[in-house]
Structures are given as structure tokens and as C-alpha cells.
Tab-separated table of C-alpha atoms in Angstrom:
chain	number	residue	atom	x	y	z
O	1	MET	CA	107.704	68.635	101.638
O	2	LYS	CA	106.037	71.948	101.822
O	3	LYS	CA	107.386	74.430	99.255
O	4	LYS	CA	108.782	77.833	100.444
O	5	VAL	CA	107.101	80.673	98.820
O	6	ILE	CA	109.010	83.549	97.297
O	7	GLY	CA	106.754	86.677	97.196
O	8	LEU	CA	107.615	89.119	94.355
O	9	ILE	CA	105.937	92.433	94.938
O	10	ASP	CA	104.324	94.123	91.866
O	11	SER	CA	104.232	97.732	92.950
O	12	ASP	CA	103.087	98.956	89.502
O	13	SER	CA	106.579	100.891	89.443
O	14	GLY	CA	108.514	99.340	86.397
O	15	ASN	CA	107.841	95.961	85.041
O	16	ILE	CA	108.559	92.615	87.008
O	17	GLY	CA	109.163	90.510	83.826
O	18	SER	CA	112.850	90.186	84.149
O	19	ILE	CA	112.916	89.456	87.882
O	20	LYS	CA	110.273	87.153	87.570
O	21	LYS	CA	112.239	85.205	84.868
O	22	ALA	CA	115.284	85.030	87.036
O	23	ILE	CA	113.372	83.853	90.090
O	24	LEU	CA	111.538	81.069	88.117
O	25	LYS	CA	115.012	80.124	86.600
O	26	SER	CA	116.440	79.825	90.005
O	27	ILE	CA	113.749	77.556	91.595
O	28	VAL	CA	113.429	75.089	88.826
O	29	ARG	CA	113.285	71.568	90.513
O	30	LYS	CA	113.602	73.142	93.863
O	31	PRO	CA	111.282	73.291	97.022
O	32	TYR	CA	110.211	76.769	96.176
O	33	LYS	CA	107.422	78.435	94.515
O	34	LEU	CA	106.696	81.975	93.298
O	35	LYS	CA	103.776	84.234	94.245
O	36	ILE	CA	103.081	87.638	92.857
O	37	ILE	CA	102.018	90.019	95.711
O	38	ARG	CA	99.534	92.508	94.510
O	39	THR	CA	97.137	92.881	97.428
O	40	LYS	CA	97.696	92.712	101.216
O	41	LYS	CA	96.334	89.259	101.670
O	42	ASP	CA	99.004	87.848	99.149
O	43	PHE	CA	101.583	88.232	101.977
O	44	ILE	CA	99.969	85.187	103.707
O	45	ASN	CA	102.206	82.211	103.715
O	46	VAL	CA	105.083	84.123	101.867
O	47	ASP	CA	108.434	82.998	103.231
O	48	LYS	CA	110.783	85.616	101.467
O	49	ILE	CA	110.131	88.924	99.843
O	50	ILE	CA	111.740	90.609	96.601
O	51	LEU	CA	110.697	94.145	95.803
O	52	PRO	CA	112.145	95.679	92.448
O	53	GLY	CA	111.722	99.317	92.036
O	54	GLN	CA	112.335	101.878	89.573
O	55	GLY	CA	111.920	105.596	89.301
O	56	ALA	CA	111.252	107.797	92.257
O	57	PHE	CA	111.382	107.126	95.983
O	58	ALA	CA	108.052	108.898	96.696
O	59	THR	CA	106.358	107.058	93.758
O	60	LEU	CA	107.117	103.662	95.174
O	61	ILE	CA	106.329	104.507	98.623
O	62	ASN	CA	102.991	106.022	97.565
O	63	SER	CA	102.151	103.104	95.243
O	64	LEU	CA	102.934	100.512	97.953
O	65	LYS	CA	100.664	102.636	100.316
O	66	LYS	CA	97.802	103.017	97.786
O	67	LYS	CA	97.848	99.324	97.270
O	68	LYS	CA	97.932	98.860	101.108
O	69	LEU	CA	101.048	96.787	100.866
O	70	TYR	CA	103.353	99.173	102.690
O	71	ASN	CA	102.404	98.439	106.441
O	72	GLU	CA	102.254	94.677	105.607
O	73	LEU	CA	105.605	94.715	104.005
O	74	LEU	CA	106.980	96.631	106.986
O	75	LYS	CA	105.541	94.127	109.511
O	76	SER	CA	106.613	91.064	107.331
O	77	ILE	CA	110.225	92.364	107.306
O	78	THR	CA	110.600	93.710	110.813
O	79	ASP	CA	108.155	91.847	113.151
O	80	LEU	CA	108.292	88.637	111.243
O	81	SER	CA	111.849	89.019	110.068
O	82	LEU	CA	111.253	87.527	106.780
O	83	PRO	CA	114.194	87.701	104.359
O	84	TYR	CA	113.907	90.683	101.986
O	85	LEU	CA	115.549	91.795	98.878
O	86	GLY	CA	115.092	95.293	97.760
O	87	ILE	CA	116.305	96.206	94.156
O	88	CYS	CA	117.242	99.791	93.268
O	89	VAL	CA	114.281	101.983	94.590
O	90	GLY	CA	113.330	98.818	96.586
O	91	MET	CA	116.591	99.194	98.595
O	92	GLN	CA	116.201	102.951	98.907
O	93	ILE	CA	112.993	102.881	100.751
O	94	LEU	CA	114.728	101.057	103.591
O	95	ALA	CA	116.425	104.582	104.487
O	96	SER	CA	115.255	106.974	107.079
O	97	TYR	CA	114.461	109.574	104.436
O	98	GLY	CA	114.462	110.289	100.803
O	99	HIS	CA	115.224	113.699	99.485
O	100	GLU	CA	113.859	113.699	95.985
O	101	ASN	CA	112.028	116.957	95.398
O	102	LYS	CA	110.980	116.962	99.076
O	103	LYS	CA	112.002	115.163	102.175
O	104	ILE	CA	110.013	111.905	102.558
O	105	ARG	CA	110.034	109.421	105.300
O	106	GLY	CA	111.173	105.882	104.442
O	107	MET	CA	110.832	102.662	106.280
O	108	ASN	CA	113.810	103.512	108.545
O	109	ILE	CA	115.233	100.208	108.649
O	110	ILE	CA	118.723	101.073	107.434
O	111	LYS	CA	119.717	104.415	108.984
O	112	GLY	CA	120.758	106.931	106.148
O	113	ASP	CA	119.409	109.219	103.422
O	114	ILE	CA	118.833	109.002	99.798
O	115	VAL	CA	120.368	111.879	98.046
O	116	LYS	CA	121.192	113.030	94.633
O	117	PHE	CA	124.763	112.649	93.104
O	118	SER	CA	126.087	116.346	93.584
O	119	LYS	CA	129.359	116.666	91.869
O	120	LYS	CA	129.137	119.236	89.263
O	121	LYS	CA	129.316	118.164	85.382
O	122	LEU	CA	128.628	114.443	86.482
O	123	THR	CA	126.823	112.645	83.980
O	124	ILE	CA	123.374	111.620	85.602
O	125	PRO	CA	121.779	108.952	85.797
O	126	HIS	CA	124.743	106.856	86.635
O	127	MET	CA	123.816	104.474	84.014
O	128	GLY	CA	125.820	101.451	82.821
O	129	TRP	CA	127.936	98.557	84.109
O	130	ASN	CA	130.121	99.413	87.233
O	131	SER	CA	132.072	97.165	89.616
O	132	ILE	CA	131.469	96.474	93.297
O	133	SER	CA	133.917	96.150	95.953
O	134	ILE	CA	132.883	93.761	98.788
O	135	LYS	CA	133.467	95.388	102.215
O	136	LYS	CA	131.824	92.771	104.468
O	137	GLU	CA	130.626	89.515	103.025
O	138	ASN	CA	127.724	87.496	104.262
O	139	LYS	CA	125.878	84.240	103.254
O	140	VAL	CA	124.123	85.844	100.408
O	141	PHE	CA	126.961	88.233	99.213
O	142	LYS	CA	130.149	86.012	98.827
O	143	LYS	CA	133.345	87.854	98.242
O	144	LYS	CA	134.767	85.183	96.097
O	145	ASP	CA	131.662	85.194	93.821
O	146	LEU	CA	131.209	88.944	93.548
O	147	HIS	CA	134.321	91.156	94.351
O	148	LEU	CA	135.112	93.631	91.537
O	149	LYS	CA	132.430	92.245	89.227
O	150	ASP	CA	130.383	94.514	87.061
O	151	PHE	CA	126.647	95.041	87.535
O	152	TYR	CA	124.075	97.170	85.551
O	153	PHE	CA	123.264	100.480	87.287
O	154	VAL	CA	120.662	103.093	86.667
O	155	HIS	CA	120.171	105.781	89.288
O	156	SER	CA	120.662	109.367	90.057
O	157	TYR	CA	120.140	109.046	93.909
O	158	TYR	CA	122.281	106.994	96.329
O	159	PHE	CA	122.258	105.899	99.997
O	160	LYS	CA	124.168	108.276	102.215
O	161	GLY	CA	125.302	108.040	105.699
O	162	VAL	CA	124.850	104.242	106.010
O	163	LYS	CA	126.643	102.735	109.225
O	164	LYS	CA	129.775	100.982	108.213
O	165	GLU	CA	128.365	97.643	109.623
O	166	ASP	CA	125.422	97.722	107.245
O	167	VAL	CA	127.442	98.219	104.082
O	168	THR	CA	128.269	95.036	102.214
O	169	ALA	CA	129.788	96.617	99.028
O	170	THR	CA	130.657	99.945	97.695
O	171	THR	CA	130.844	101.276	94.025
O	172	ASN	CA	132.676	104.359	92.859
O	173	TYR	CA	130.850	107.012	90.867
O	174	SER	CA	132.545	110.384	91.714
O	175	ILE	CA	132.325	108.995	95.280
O	176	ASN	CA	132.302	105.670	96.890
O	177	TYR	CA	128.727	104.797	97.988
O	178	PRO	CA	126.992	101.563	99.272
O	179	SER	CA	125.971	99.508	96.360
O	180	ILE	CA	124.938	96.642	98.598
O	181	ILE	CA	123.568	96.820	102.039
O	182	SER	CA	122.659	94.083	104.563
O	183	LYS	CA	121.269	94.032	108.067
O	184	ASN	CA	120.164	90.833	109.543
O	185	ASN	CA	117.341	89.514	107.358
O	186	ILE	CA	117.274	92.511	105.204
O	187	TYR	CA	119.241	93.017	101.931
O	188	GLY	CA	119.351	95.810	99.412
O	189	VAL	CA	121.236	96.259	95.922
O	190	GLN	CA	121.369	99.614	94.125
O	191	PHE	CA	122.161	97.768	90.724
O	192	HIS	CA	119.637	95.704	88.678
O	193	PRO	CA	120.686	91.990	89.191
O	194	GLU	CA	118.014	90.998	86.890
O	195	LYS	CA	119.617	93.010	84.133
O	196	SER	CA	123.134	92.001	84.973
O	197	HIS	CA	123.592	88.815	83.064
O	198	LYS	CA	125.060	85.527	84.775
O	199	ILE	CA	126.578	87.272	87.756
O	200	GLY	CA	123.277	89.154	88.463
O	201	PHE	CA	121.439	85.896	88.511
O	202	LYS	CA	123.872	84.434	90.940
O	203	ILE	CA	122.588	87.265	93.345
O	204	ILE	CA	118.997	86.228	93.044
O	205	ASN	CA	119.644	82.663	93.245
O	206	ASN	CA	121.863	83.149	96.504
O	207	PHE	CA	119.157	85.158	97.992
O	208	ILE	CA	116.561	82.516	97.344
O	209	LEU	CA	118.541	79.606	98.381
O	210	LYS	CA	120.702	81.103	101.277
O	211	SER	CA	119.034	83.941	103.052
W	1	MET	CA	134.797	102.317	87.448
W	2	LEU	CA	132.038	102.881	85.064
W	3	LYS	CA	132.543	100.960	81.720
W	4	VAL	CA	131.942	102.043	78.411
W	5	ARG	CA	128.797	100.317	77.125
W	6	ILE	CA	129.044	98.430	73.736
W	7	ILE	CA	125.454	98.239	72.189
W	8	PRO	CA	124.599	96.085	69.126
W	9	CYS	CA	121.630	97.643	67.338
W	10	LEU	CA	119.017	95.519	65.420
W	11	ASP	CA	117.090	97.262	62.807
W	12	ILE	CA	113.837	95.217	62.280
W	13	ILE	CA	111.504	94.750	59.460
W	14	LYS	CA	108.642	91.983	59.683
W	15	ASN	CA	110.608	90.061	62.272
W	16	LYS	CA	113.947	90.259	60.477
W	17	VAL	CA	117.226	92.075	61.057
W	18	VAL	CA	118.041	94.270	58.191
W	19	LYS	CA	120.754	96.620	57.188
W	20	GLY	CA	120.745	99.434	54.682
W	21	VAL	CA	122.970	102.228	53.783
W	22	LYS	CA	121.409	105.339	54.899
W	23	PHE	CA	118.173	103.659	55.244
W	24	LYS	CA	118.323	102.717	51.604
W	25	ASN	CA	119.279	99.336	49.757
W	26	ILE	CA	117.835	97.257	52.625
W	27	LYS	CA	119.277	93.661	52.999
W	28	THR	CA	117.656	91.032	55.171
W	29	LEU	CA	120.211	89.468	57.658
W	30	GLY	CA	118.312	86.980	59.905
W	31	ASP	CA	116.214	86.139	62.976
W	32	PRO	CA	116.486	89.001	65.645
W	33	VAL	CA	116.117	86.498	68.570
W	34	LEU	CA	119.089	84.516	67.459
W	35	PHE	CA	121.172	87.794	67.100
W	36	ALA	CA	120.104	89.170	70.355
W	37	LYS	CA	120.890	85.959	72.285
W	38	LYS	CA	124.319	85.611	70.634
W	39	TYR	CA	125.072	89.325	71.822
W	40	SER	CA	123.948	88.974	75.199
W	41	ASP	CA	125.801	85.664	75.774
W	42	SER	CA	128.990	87.022	74.279
W	43	GLY	CA	129.172	90.228	76.465
W	44	ALA	CA	127.094	93.024	74.782
W	45	ASP	CA	126.187	95.501	77.534
W	46	GLU	CA	122.712	96.339	76.284
W	47	ILE	CA	120.618	95.755	73.056
W	48	CYS	CA	118.909	98.211	71.081
W	49	MET	CA	116.120	97.159	68.495
W	50	LEU	CA	114.338	99.501	66.191
W	51	ASP	CA	111.242	98.792	64.198
W	52	ILE	CA	112.208	100.805	60.987
W	53	THR	CA	108.979	100.417	59.163
W	54	ALA	CA	106.788	101.153	62.296
W	55	SER	CA	103.842	100.652	60.296
W	56	HIS	CA	100.484	100.230	61.921
W	57	GLU	CA	99.737	96.803	60.592
W	58	LYS	CA	102.927	95.448	61.355
W	59	ARG	CA	103.078	96.497	64.828
W	60	LYS	CA	101.843	93.431	66.334
W	61	THR	CA	104.630	91.347	64.776
W	62	PHE	CA	107.026	93.779	66.191
W	63	LEU	CA	105.801	93.561	69.743
W	64	LYS	CA	105.899	89.775	69.507
W	65	THR	CA	109.724	90.074	68.453
W	66	VAL	CA	110.169	92.442	71.511
W	67	GLU	CA	108.647	89.829	73.903
W	68	ALA	CA	110.676	87.030	72.344
W	69	ILE	CA	114.006	89.119	72.630
W	70	ALA	CA	113.226	90.170	76.021
W	71	LYS	CA	112.760	86.444	77.225
W	72	VAL	CA	116.119	85.298	76.017
W	73	ILE	CA	118.389	88.114	77.083
W	74	ASP	CA	119.318	89.248	80.698
W	75	ILE	CA	120.739	92.618	79.814
W	76	PRO	CA	119.043	95.874	79.376
W	77	LEU	CA	116.864	96.148	76.231
W	78	THR	CA	116.116	99.572	74.497
W	79	VAL	CA	113.313	99.662	71.966
W	80	GLY	CA	112.238	102.227	69.446
W	81	GLY	CA	110.643	102.963	66.193
W	82	GLY	CA	107.007	104.143	65.792
W	83	VAL	CA	106.472	105.419	69.294
W	84	SER	CA	104.040	108.150	69.141
W	85	GLN	CA	102.040	108.264	72.166
W	86	LEU	CA	102.120	107.445	76.022
W	87	ASN	CA	100.253	104.308	75.341
W	88	ASP	CA	102.955	102.844	72.912
W	89	ILE	CA	105.444	103.348	75.710
W	90	THR	CA	103.493	101.339	78.118
W	91	THR	CA	102.829	98.533	75.661
W	92	LEU	CA	106.573	98.370	74.986
W	93	LEU	CA	107.532	98.172	78.516
W	94	ASN	CA	105.148	95.492	79.199
W	95	ALA	CA	106.358	93.459	76.389
W	96	GLY	CA	109.732	93.601	78.207
W	97	ALA	CA	111.658	96.715	77.065
W	98	ASP	CA	113.673	98.537	79.784
W	99	LYS	CA	114.074	101.680	77.741
W	100	ILE	CA	112.157	103.395	75.129
W	101	SER	CA	113.571	105.302	72.395
W	102	ILE	CA	111.490	108.126	70.911
W	103	ASN	CA	112.639	110.220	67.885
W	104	THR	CA	110.233	111.845	65.435
W	105	ALA	CA	107.358	111.931	67.951
W	106	ALA	CA	109.677	113.967	70.297
W	107	VAL	CA	109.949	116.589	67.733
W	108	LEU	CA	106.414	116.701	66.738
W	109	ASN	CA	105.079	116.636	70.316
W	110	PRO	CA	107.944	117.524	72.793
W	111	ASN	CA	105.565	117.384	75.792
W	112	LEU	CA	105.213	113.511	75.230
W	113	ILE	CA	108.968	113.424	76.602
W	114	LYS	CA	107.643	115.303	79.720
W	115	LYS	CA	104.655	113.132	80.345
W	116	ALA	CA	106.591	109.965	79.653
W	117	SER	CA	109.363	110.689	82.043
W	118	ILE	CA	106.763	111.704	84.890
W	119	LYS	CA	104.859	108.534	84.210
W	120	HIS	CA	107.619	105.992	83.852
W	121	GLY	CA	110.771	107.721	85.171
W	122	SER	CA	113.563	109.454	83.207
W	123	GLN	CA	115.585	106.212	83.424
W	124	CYS	CA	113.677	104.559	80.753
W	125	ILE	CA	112.965	107.366	78.282
W	126	VAL	CA	115.632	107.851	75.576
W	127	VAL	CA	115.372	110.526	73.039
W	128	ALA	CA	116.833	109.501	69.738
W	129	ILE	CA	118.315	112.497	67.697
W	130	ASP	CA	119.212	112.168	64.121
W	131	GLY	CA	121.778	115.106	63.532
W	132	LYS	CA	122.862	116.444	60.222
W	133	ARG	CA	124.912	119.433	58.983
W	134	HIS	CA	122.897	122.002	57.044
W	135	ASN	CA	124.129	125.461	55.973
W	136	LYS	CA	127.187	125.212	58.237
W	137	LYS	CA	124.698	124.308	61.241
W	138	MET	CA	123.981	121.106	62.938
W	139	ILE	CA	120.347	120.559	62.816
W	140	VAL	CA	117.763	117.741	63.796
W	141	THR	CA	116.163	115.550	61.154
W	142	ILE	CA	113.268	113.318	61.423
W	143	LYS	CA	111.612	110.268	59.595
W	144	GLY	CA	115.102	108.496	59.244
W	145	GLY	CA	116.893	111.556	58.211
W	146	ARG	CA	114.615	112.422	55.222
W	147	GLU	CA	113.089	115.531	56.595
W	148	LYS	CA	114.850	118.480	58.094
W	149	THR	CA	113.470	120.566	61.040
W	150	ASP	CA	113.919	124.043	62.243
W	151	LYS	CA	115.767	122.707	65.508
W	152	THR	CA	119.433	123.199	65.985
W	153	LEU	CA	121.106	120.117	67.412
W	154	ILE	CA	122.372	121.494	70.696
W	155	ASN	CA	119.295	123.501	71.757
W	156	TRP	CA	117.269	120.400	70.993
W	157	ALA	CA	119.487	118.092	73.082
W	158	LYS	CA	119.311	120.523	75.980
W	159	LYS	CA	115.508	120.955	75.752
W	160	MET	CA	114.960	117.135	75.841
W	161	GLN	CA	117.366	116.986	78.742
W	162	ALA	CA	115.208	119.673	80.476
W	163	PHE	CA	112.045	117.644	79.636
W	164	GLY	CA	113.357	114.775	81.354
W	165	ALA	CA	115.006	112.513	78.809
W	166	GLY	CA	117.236	110.057	80.679
W	167	GLU	CA	119.509	109.543	77.845
W	168	LEU	CA	120.186	110.537	74.236
W	169	LEU	CA	120.931	108.314	71.312
W	170	VAL	CA	122.640	110.392	68.726
W	171	THR	CA	123.022	109.406	65.179
W	172	SER	CA	124.854	111.414	62.798
W	173	MET	CA	123.121	111.341	59.428
W	174	ASP	CA	126.409	112.522	57.825
W	175	THR	CA	128.325	109.409	58.925
W	176	ASP	CA	125.744	106.701	59.496
W	177	GLY	CA	125.962	103.427	57.402
W	178	VAL	CA	129.129	104.357	55.647
W	179	GLN	CA	131.547	102.789	58.205
W	180	LYS	CA	133.981	105.726	58.237
W	181	GLY	CA	133.872	106.171	61.950
W	182	PHE	CA	131.517	108.203	64.462
W	183	ASP	CA	130.905	111.853	63.898
W	184	LYS	CA	133.357	112.898	66.495
W	185	GLU	CA	132.670	116.762	66.097
W	186	MET	CA	128.948	116.273	66.635
W	187	LEU	CA	129.264	113.870	69.399
W	188	LYS	CA	131.978	115.930	71.504
W	189	LEU	CA	129.818	119.094	71.042
W	190	ILE	CA	126.695	117.234	72.374
W	191	ASN	CA	128.716	115.722	75.371
W	192	LYS	CA	129.989	119.068	76.344
W	193	GLU	CA	126.354	120.716	76.512
W	194	VAL	CA	124.351	117.902	78.306
W	195	THR	CA	124.798	115.921	81.507
W	196	ILE	CA	122.728	112.940	80.650
W	197	PRO	CA	124.509	110.005	79.047
W	198	VAL	CA	124.904	110.100	75.360
W	199	ILE	CA	124.907	106.801	73.077
W	200	ALA	CA	126.972	107.432	69.988
W	201	SER	CA	125.648	105.948	66.843
W	202	GLY	CA	126.438	105.930	63.060
W	203	GLY	CA	129.604	105.047	61.235
W	204	VAL	CA	131.476	102.314	62.954
W	205	GLY	CA	133.498	100.161	60.538
W	206	LYS	CA	136.865	99.594	62.085
W	207	LEU	CA	138.014	98.745	65.688
W	208	ARG	CA	139.623	102.126	66.222
W	209	HIS	CA	136.376	103.906	65.573
W	210	PHE	CA	135.275	102.552	69.042
W	211	ILE	CA	138.250	104.184	70.651
W	212	GLU	CA	137.178	107.454	68.874
W	213	GLY	CA	133.754	107.110	70.099
W	214	TYR	CA	135.042	106.728	73.582
W	215	GLU	CA	137.044	109.742	73.198
W	216	THR	CA	134.034	111.924	72.489
W	217	ASN	CA	132.917	111.219	76.193
W	218	SER	CA	130.025	109.211	75.058
W	219	SER	CA	128.767	106.546	77.638
W	220	GLY	CA	127.614	103.942	75.036
W	221	LEU	CA	128.773	103.187	71.644
W	222	LEU	CA	126.201	101.617	69.260
W	223	ALA	CA	127.095	99.594	66.096
W	224	ALA	CA	125.182	97.235	63.795
W	225	SER	CA	126.937	96.019	60.670
W	226	VAL	CA	130.195	95.318	61.998
W	227	PHE	CA	128.621	92.796	64.441
W	228	HIS	CA	125.832	91.506	62.260
W	229	THR	CA	128.198	90.535	59.534
W	230	SER	CA	130.560	88.978	61.998
W	231	LYS	CA	133.279	91.359	60.924
W	232	TYR	CA	134.066	91.742	64.763
W	233	SER	CA	132.617	89.888	67.576
W	234	ILE	CA	131.642	91.667	70.861
W	235	THR	CA	134.422	90.054	72.757
W	236	LYS	CA	137.142	91.001	70.091
W	237	VAL	CA	135.924	94.733	70.367
W	238	LYS	CA	136.031	94.684	74.148
W	239	ASN	CA	139.644	92.948	74.089
W	240	TYR	CA	140.861	95.604	71.794
W	241	LEU	CA	139.366	98.501	73.956
W	242	LYS	CA	140.851	96.871	77.038
W	243	ARG	CA	144.322	96.623	75.325
W	244	ASN	CA	144.045	100.238	74.719
W	245	LYS	CA	143.282	101.039	78.540
W	246	ILE	CA	139.654	101.885	77.893
W	247	PRO	CA	137.317	100.434	80.645
W	248	VAL	CA	134.994	97.659	79.412
W	249	ARG	CA	133.153	94.745	81.202
W	250	LEU	CA	134.649	91.480	80.414
């Protein structure tokens, strides 16, 4: 049987070591293989895509564009409808716009804006373990597995104005904001499943096996 | 709700965990990989490891230890000790560190923090500050507390925040290693003045010290001896905090 290919995008924005480790652990003795995507042609034959991202919205988008991965990624997850898991900034770039320093266009797949937490005196970044509340479960994110569980977060910006139907889970940090979003074949998590011990691994595993 | 982070810290010399009192009388405690794995499996929220010799010739051994630890844990790893230039940061991140802690080099060359946070993002730049009381002022010391600087603690903390530090790791040289509790005064003061997260370090000896640390508004509580000697397990500390209505991840 032909193995399905999990494409992990190396955008040069943060290291992919932990996420790679989690994917490899998840596909042991299963009909999947891992492919690291560094150039445009690495997208060939890929079945599912994972994009971890750290740092700034613009940095990730520019890095993907510079490496000529941006358009190919967009095509793969919209025209070809390949399952996509965006982690942290990898989720944020799905938005219509990012407002870090200046307003920058995102992939505009999930309507909404990436904005900074604005409460005065709030500790920023939102860093550490926080719980999620499942609002609308799906085949990747199951309420019985994940509801009220803690995950590791590090971010100063959040996804604002997301349509209710696209919000899978919310987290509270001065406000309730979407910490998991899903729309058809597209999934995004604000936290870092690859840093979130066993429960984080479960998310990566579910995406690979069930998306 | 955001949980308080419990962070065991491994001081490392030649691939061994060590513990000294105020950086003297150093004792060898064991294999850092085994310690790290045990802590990650038993609910530590993050692991911190420091190369406390930070000598040039031993650097390769330390990098191997970082790699070995990153492989066996699946929680965030903060690494520090001997970071003096941008390149050191890149090397450690590639070895599997999630956050890099910078201490003496930040004092000697504050622009390093600016450059590092632009290059790698504030989220992975931790500035470690060793504070100490001197002539009724709180000042910054370097080189493991051996050398005083002309910087006052609060001004320095604010400056590092402005330069792009994503977090501060604050150790009081007045309470470190003697297990009489965190430096509440120093930590409260610093937490009042900065808006980035603060990890409290130095002085844990009893369970109630963790509560006192939480009450300083610090977002992480770091300890070494009480964990390494198995006086308390991570689970015991967390259950104790939970019983005292402090939010922890269990």
C-alpha cells in the first residue's frame, strides 16, 4: 500500500525539531511517511501539511514568500483541499490581516484579524499552560479528549473576529479568544501541541490519522 | 485560566547535574537526561538547564547534553550559561532549546538582546538577572553573583523589557541556595514594574515557599535542590498548590 505523505514545512521561523519528533512518533508502523518541505517542488505528492511558526506574522509570510512556498501552500490547501494544521503563527497566517507593526494581508482563509492583547497591565506574552474549552468538536478535535485540558501557549497576538462556526475551542486570557479554529480541511491551534506533553501529541496524532 | 509554571532547573558541569550553595561547595548529583525525563514525565511545566562552567572547551559536551535532553522531553526547554553572541543562540536553538537565557552577556552588550529578539523573536529570549542588595539598593550582579555592576535592578529589568526580552529569570543572590524562601520583596517589586513574565528563582526549601513565590505575581517558580534530592516531587508540589487554590496543571 502506498504510504501517505505528511509534509512538514520548514520556514526557517523557529526550529522544527520537536514537531518532527512528534510526527515520527505518531506514524511509527503506520502507512505514513514524513517529508520536510523546503522548496516549492517538495509539495509534490504531499497528502497533509503541517506548518509550525514562531515569532511575527510578517516574518513567517515573508519567509514563505522568499522561499517560494507561499503560493504553493495556498493552492494546496484551497484548490487541492489538502488537510492543513497550522501551529501558532502557522494558524495566524490563515487570517485576513495581521496587525503586527503594520497591517499585512494574510491568506484570508479564515475571516478575522490578528491583533495584540490590549488590556492594560496584562503580562505579555501570554506564556505558559492554559486550558481550552471545546465549543464545537470535529473529527480531529474531540471534546472527550481535549475539553478543559492544559496546553502550552506563547503569544502576544490573538485571532479576533472569527465567525462562530469556525471556532473549535476558546481560551481565556483577559478575554475569551479562539485557541483552535477549524474550517473544512483547515485546522489551526494557537498553542504548541509539540510542547504540550502527551495531550499535545494526541492532537498531532489525531490530525495525521483522522483529518 | 493560566497556570503557574513549576520549573526544575538543572545546573550542569561536564554532563552532570550539580548543586552548590551560592555557587560554592559543588556536589555532583547525576545524569541530566534522566533528571529531565523524570521531571517532564511527572508534570514539570518547563525545564531549565544551565551550563555553569560555560568554558569554551566543554561547550561541545554541553551541546550534546542539550540535544539529548530535547529528545526525551516534550515540554519547553530553556537553556542558558555562556551565551555571549548571536551565533551561540542559533546553535542552542538548533540543538533543541526553545528559549535561551542570557545573563552576563546582556550586561556587557545590551544590544545583543535587541538583535537576538529581532532575529529569533522575543518569545525565545530570556534575560536572567542576578539581583543583590548593596548599600540599601537592589543592584544587578554578573558572573554568578561574584561581580557587582553599576545597574540598579528595576532600571535594568525595564531596559531589558524595552530591548525585547520575552521573559525575565530573576534570581536573588541574597536568598539563592539557602532554602529559606524566595526573595519576596525583590520579586514583588520587579513584577510591579515590568509587563513581561517573570520566573522567580533562588531560595526554595519548603512547600510553602512555592505559595509565597506565586504571591509575588511571578508566572514561573524555579527550584533545583528540593527536586534533585527528591525532597519533593513535582506532583507533590502541584497537589499542595492545588489544595491551596493556586492554579496548576495536573
